[in-house]
Amino acid sequence: MDECYFSPSCCHIDLAALTRNFFRMGDPSTLMPVIKSDAYGHGLLPVARALDKAGALHFAVGTVSEGALLRNVGFHQQIVPLLGVVSQDEWNASFALKLTTPILDVKSMQMAAHACPDHEIFPVAVALNTGMGRLGFSVDDMPDLIEGLHRYPMLKPVVAFSHYACADIPEESSYTLAQQERFKSMTNALRAFFPDLSRSLNNSAGLQVFGEGAFDLSRPGITLYGGNPFVGTPWESKGSDFEWVMSVSAPILQVHALKGGESVSYGRCFTAPHDMTIAILAMGYATGFPRSLSNRADVLINGRRCPQIGRVCMGMIACDVSQLGSAEAGDLGWIMGGNPDPGQRAVTADELAKELDTISYEVLCHFGATNRRVYS
Ligand SMILES: *Cc1c(COP(=O)(O)O)cnc(C)c1O
């Protein structure tokens, strides 16, 4: 064994689907694909390599550490670490690695300037807060920002970005449009001094609603991985063109009879109403299948949906396979994806997210972070 895995469950990452999703978004030169958090659980390097082949010129990551990894294996793209940095060391590393790290406030401008050797120029990003209330300069901070850029002429803002709070919520359209207006006026003020400054506002939802023409660079994340930011809203069809990139499999460890009246798993929260056949699969809360899903999800086994029954354990779940013609140890259960028989549907990250009262992003991140990954 080359590596030690704690579960035989597995994430299958379809890089061809990722590439097709990327091409569906428009001209690669208008896109800064978001590959933060290990590419939403899909794996930073394999995803970056696929996007590089597809012509990506920009990447958004979370940390300088991710940016450093990309640089060290030779990626030449513009790289923006969206979280910014808080230490002088990271600012120094940003300069050395040519990362387009965002300035967030006057303090971070000081550190950025300090990282830049005399007579050199440091291209940076500018984070603008237009209504998300998270990072960056707000409207009231614009005088400080502009004054700071004059005080530190070595800092050259090359991209200004802001983030939508609710571009995926139809009822919040007016808030989204107000963010757009604010972004326009803030970036116009900057462009008076830096005419080449490029602007980036769209996330996945913004890109689907406003198109690639809305400002210069879009930053799609979830749609790249096949998720629909509008799921469950009247705009659902605007985000349904994308293919899921991740599937998750778990092998059956044992198949056995559960007689009527017998129970399975901890807490005895499932008792067989009649004689049944059950399969025990190698999947559990340690590999991204939350315990709160107990008795509330299906697994696709040999093409058909089988209800998960009983408490979810750390590394095992049980499924009712009574309806299947055959199921045996070694067969794969598909927690998401797989090949459904005619008339059957694959389980999706959206379906699990709905059951968990969360969003597909979280489901993908957890499966990806806790399972071995194979690529095709
Ligand atoms: C995560 C993130 C994105 C991508 O958002 P999606 O909804 O996945 O498209 C874009 N910009 C910023 C600043 C982010 O943090």
mmCIF file of N, CA, C and O in Angstrom, residues 56-98:
data_model
loop_
_atom_site.group_PDB
_atom_site.id
_atom_site.type_symbol
_atom_site.label_atom_id
_atom_site.label_comp_id
_atom_site.label_asym_id
_atom_site.label_seq_id
_atom_site.Cartn_x
_atom_site.Cartn_y
_atom_site.Cartn_z
ATOM 1 N N ALA A 56 -7.364 28.928 -18.495
ATOM 2 C CA ALA A 56 -7.575 29.893 -17.401
ATOM 3 C C ALA A 56 -6.341 30.779 -17.243
ATOM 4 O O ALA A 56 -5.203 30.307 -17.288
ATOM 5 N N LEU A 57 -6.581 32.068 -17.078
ATOM 6 C CA LEU A 57 -5.494 33.037 -16.908
ATOM 7 C C LEU A 57 -5.432 33.587 -15.489
ATOM 8 O O LEU A 57 -4.492 34.309 -15.149
ATOM 9 N N HIS A 58 -6.455 33.306 -14.706
ATOM 10 C CA HIS A 58 -6.565 33.852 -13.353
ATOM 11 C C HIS A 58 -7.064 32.746 -12.427
ATOM 12 O O HIS A 58 -7.873 31.922 -12.850
ATOM 13 N N PHE A 59 -6.602 32.762 -11.178
ATOM 14 C CA PHE A 59 -7.138 31.855 -10.169
ATOM 15 C C PHE A 59 -7.431 32.636 -8.897
ATOM 16 O O PHE A 59 -6.634 33.485 -8.493
ATOM 17 N N ALA A 60 -8.545 32.325 -8.243
ATOM 18 C CA ALA A 60 -8.796 32.829 -6.893
ATOM 19 C C ALA A 60 -8.635 31.668 -5.924
ATOM 20 O O ALA A 60 -9.296 30.628 -6.072
ATOM 21 N N VAL A 61 -7.735 31.825 -4.963
ATOM 22 C CA VAL A 61 -7.533 30.817 -3.917
ATOM 23 C C VAL A 61 -7.906 31.465 -2.583
ATOM 24 O O VAL A 61 -8.362 32.615 -2.553
ATOM 25 N N GLY A 62 -7.731 30.754 -1.482
ATOM 26 C CA GLY A 62 -7.998 31.363 -0.185
ATOM 27 C C GLY A 62 -6.740 31.979 0.403
ATOM 28 O O GLY A 62 -6.706 33.159 0.750
ATOM 29 N N THR A 63 -5.682 31.170 0.472
ATOM 30 C CA THR A 63 -4.501 31.576 1.256
ATOM 31 C C THR A 63 -3.255 31.761 0.393
ATOM 32 O O THR A 63 -3.175 31.248 -0.733
ATOM 33 N N VAL A 64 -2.280 32.454 0.964
ATOM 34 C CA VAL A 64 -0.969 32.573 0.339
ATOM 35 C C VAL A 64 -0.332 31.190 0.209
ATOM 36 O O VAL A 64 0.370 30.901 -0.759
ATOM 37 N N SER A 65 -0.599 30.327 1.177
ATOM 38 C CA SER A 65 -0.059 28.974 1.118
ATOM 39 C C SER A 65 -0.535 28.240 -0.145
ATOM 40 O O SER A 65 0.250 27.580 -0.838
ATOM 41 N N GLU A 66 -1.807 28.381 -0.480
ATOM 42 C CA GLU A 66 -2.315 27.771 -1.720
ATOM 43 C C GLU A 66 -1.659 28.409 -2.943
ATOM 44 O O GLU A 66 -1.294 27.721 -3.909
ATOM 45 N N GLY A 67 -1.521 29.743 -2.881
ATOM 46 C CA GLY A 67 -0.876 30.453 -3.983
ATOM 47 C C GLY A 67 0.564 29.995 -4.158
ATOM 48 O O GLY A 67 1.042 29.800 -5.288
ATOM 49 N N ALA A 68 1.255 29.789 -3.032
ATOM 50 C CA ALA A 68 2.659 29.360 -3.088
ATOM 51 C C ALA A 68 2.757 27.979 -3.729
ATOM 52 O O ALA A 68 3.641 27.725 -4.563
ATOM 53 N N LEU A 69 1.841 27.083 -3.362
ATOM 54 C CA LEU A 69 1.859 25.744 -3.951
ATOM 55 C C LEU A 69 1.706 25.834 -5.471
ATOM 56 O O LEU A 69 2.431 25.202 -6.235
ATOM 57 N N LEU A 70 0.746 26.660 -5.902
ATOM 58 C CA LEU A 70 0.527 26.799 -7.354
ATOM 59 C C LEU A 70 1.767 27.367 -8.042
ATOM 60 O O LEU A 70 2.187 26.874 -9.090
ATOM 61 N N ARG A 71 2.361 28.402 -7.441
ATOM 62 C CA ARG A 71 3.576 28.981 -8.038
ATOM 63 C C ARG A 71 4.708 27.969 -8.084
ATOM 64 O O ARG A 71 5.409 27.854 -9.087
ATOM 65 N N ASN A 72 4.858 27.224 -6.978
ATOM 66 C CA ASN A 72 6.004 26.321 -6.884
ATOM 67 C C ASN A 72 5.940 25.181 -7.887
ATOM 68 O O ASN A 72 6.967 24.608 -8.225
ATOM 69 N N VAL A 73 4.742 24.834 -8.369
ATOM 70 C CA VAL A 73 4.690 23.818 -9.420
ATOM 71 C C VAL A 73 4.627 24.456 -10.803
ATOM 72 O O VAL A 73 4.455 23.755 -11.795
ATOM 73 N N GLY A 74 4.754 25.788 -10.842
ATOM 74 C CA GLY A 74 4.963 26.438 -12.137
ATOM 75 C C GLY A 74 3.775 27.152 -12.757
ATOM 76 O O GLY A 74 3.854 27.554 -13.919
ATOM 77 N N PHE A 75 2.683 27.311 -12.026
ATOM 78 C CA PHE A 75 1.557 28.060 -12.622
ATOM 79 C C PHE A 75 1.914 29.541 -12.729
ATOM 80 O O PHE A 75 2.437 30.132 -11.781
ATOM 81 N N HIS A 76 1.597 30.128 -13.880
ATOM 82 C CA HIS A 76 1.987 31.515 -14.155
ATOM 83 C C HIS A 76 0.785 32.464 -14.058
ATOM 84 O O HIS A 76 0.915 33.649 -14.276
ATOM 85 N N GLN A 77 -0.400 31.924 -13.759
ATOM 86 C CA GLN A 77 -1.617 32.735 -13.754
ATOM 87 C C GLN A 77 -1.569 33.864 -12.724
ATOM 88 O O GLN A 77 -0.799 33.801 -11.761
ATOM 89 N N GLN A 78 -2.433 34.863 -12.919
ATOM 90 C CA GLN A 78 -2.681 35.804 -11.834
ATOM 91 C C GLN A 78 -3.384 35.034 -10.714
ATOM 92 O O GLN A 78 -4.364 34.338 -10.965
ATOM 93 N N ILE A 79 -2.872 35.138 -9.496
ATOM 94 C CA ILE A 79 -3.442 34.390 -8.373
ATOM 95 C C ILE A 79 -3.834 35.361 -7.270
ATOM 96 O O ILE A 79 -3.000 36.122 -6.772
ATOM 97 N N VAL A 80 -5.114 35.344 -6.903
ATOM 98 C CA VAL A 80 -5.628 36.225 -5.847
ATOM 99 C C VAL A 80 -6.004 35.391 -4.620
ATOM 100 O O VAL A 80 -6.926 34.575 -4.698
ATOM 101 N N PRO A 81 -5.293 35.543 -3.506
ATOM 102 C CA PRO A 81 -5.704 34.861 -2.266
ATOM 103 C C PRO A 81 -6.804 35.659 -1.572
ATOM 104 O O PRO A 81 -6.548 36.697 -0.959
ATOM 105 N N LEU A 82 -8.033 35.167 -1.683
ATOM 106 C CA LEU A 82 -9.211 35.961 -1.305
ATOM 107 C C LEU A 82 -9.266 36.342 0.177
ATOM 108 O O LEU A 82 -9.917 37.311 0.536
ATOM 109 N N LEU A 83 -8.596 35.550 1.023
ATOM 110 C CA LEU A 83 -8.689 35.844 2.460
ATOM 111 C C LEU A 83 -7.785 36.999 2.887
ATOM 112 O O LEU A 83 -7.830 37.428 4.041
ATOM 113 N N GLY A 84 -6.942 37.463 1.949
ATOM 114 C CA GLY A 84 -5.967 38.466 2.340
ATOM 115 C C GLY A 84 -4.947 37.842 3.270
ATOM 116 O O GLY A 84 -4.913 36.609 3.432
ATOM 117 N N VAL A 85 -4.070 38.656 3.847
ATOM 118 C CA VAL A 85 -3.072 38.128 4.775
ATOM 119 C C VAL A 85 -2.953 39.077 5.953
ATOM 120 O O VAL A 85 -3.281 40.255 5.851
ATOM 121 N N VAL A 86 -2.497 38.562 7.079
ATOM 122 C CA VAL A 86 -2.441 39.387 8.287
ATOM 123 C C VAL A 86 -1.024 39.581 8.832
ATOM 124 O O VAL A 86 -0.842 40.300 9.798
ATOM 125 N N SER A 87 -0.036 38.929 8.229
ATOM 126 C CA SER A 87 1.321 39.077 8.772
ATOM 127 C C SER A 87 2.256 39.662 7.722
ATOM 128 O O SER A 87 2.033 39.512 6.507
ATOM 129 N N GLN A 88 3.309 40.300 8.208
ATOM 130 C CA GLN A 88 4.325 40.861 7.303
ATOM 131 C C GLN A 88 4.988 39.751 6.493
ATOM 132 O O GLN A 88 5.243 39.912 5.307
ATOM 133 N N ASP A 89 5.220 38.603 7.147
ATOM 134 C CA ASP A 89 5.837 37.479 6.433
ATOM 135 C C ASP A 89 5.024 37.083 5.203
ATOM 136 O O ASP A 89 5.569 36.801 4.143
ATOM 137 N N GLU A 90 3.695 37.045 5.375
ATOM 138 C CA GLU A 90 2.858 36.645 4.246
ATOM 139 C C GLU A 90 2.834 37.720 3.159
ATOM 140 O O GLU A 90 2.737 37.413 1.966
ATOM 141 N N TRP A 91 2.923 38.982 3.579
ATOM 142 C CA TRP A 91 3.029 40.046 2.564
ATOM 143 C C TRP A 91 4.344 39.904 1.807
ATOM 144 O O TRP A 91 4.394 40.041 0.581
ATOM 145 N N ASN A 92 5.425 39.615 2.536
ATOM 146 C CA ASN A 92 6.721 39.438 1.871
ATOM 147 C C ASN A 92 6.653 38.263 0.891
ATOM 148 O O ASN A 92 7.150 38.345 -0.233
ATOM 149 N N ALA A 93 6.021 37.177 1.346
ATOM 150 C CA ALA A 93 5.884 36.004 0.470
ATOM 151 C C ALA A 93 5.030 36.357 -0.747
ATOM 152 O O ALA A 93 5.322 35.932 -1.871
ATOM 153 N N SER A 94 3.978 37.147 -0.537
ATOM 154 C CA SER A 94 3.114 37.541 -1.655
ATOM 155 C C SER A 94 3.913 38.267 -2.723
ATOM 156 O O SER A 94 3.740 38.024 -3.927
ATOM 157 N N PHE A 95 4.797 39.175 -2.262
ATOM 158 C CA PHE A 95 5.612 39.917 -3.238
ATOM 159 C C PHE A 95 6.545 38.952 -3.972
ATOM 160 O O PHE A 95 6.614 38.953 -5.194
ATOM 161 N N ALA A 96 7.231 38.121 -3.191
ATOM 162 C CA ALA A 96 8.221 37.221 -3.797
ATOM 163 C C ALA A 96 7.565 36.258 -4.795
ATOM 164 O O ALA A 96 8.154 35.925 -5.815
ATOM 165 N N LEU A 97 6.343 35.829 -4.495
ATOM 166 C CA LEU A 97 5.656 34.834 -5.331
ATOM 167 C C LEU A 97 4.794 35.480 -6.413
ATOM 168 O O LEU A 97 4.116 34.790 -7.167
ATOM 169 N N LYS A 98 4.794 36.830 -6.439
ATOM 170 C CA LYS A 98 3.949 37.552 -7.400
ATOM 171 C C LYS A 98 2.477 37.156 -7.270
ATOM 172 O O LYS A 98 1.789 36.902 -8.268
#
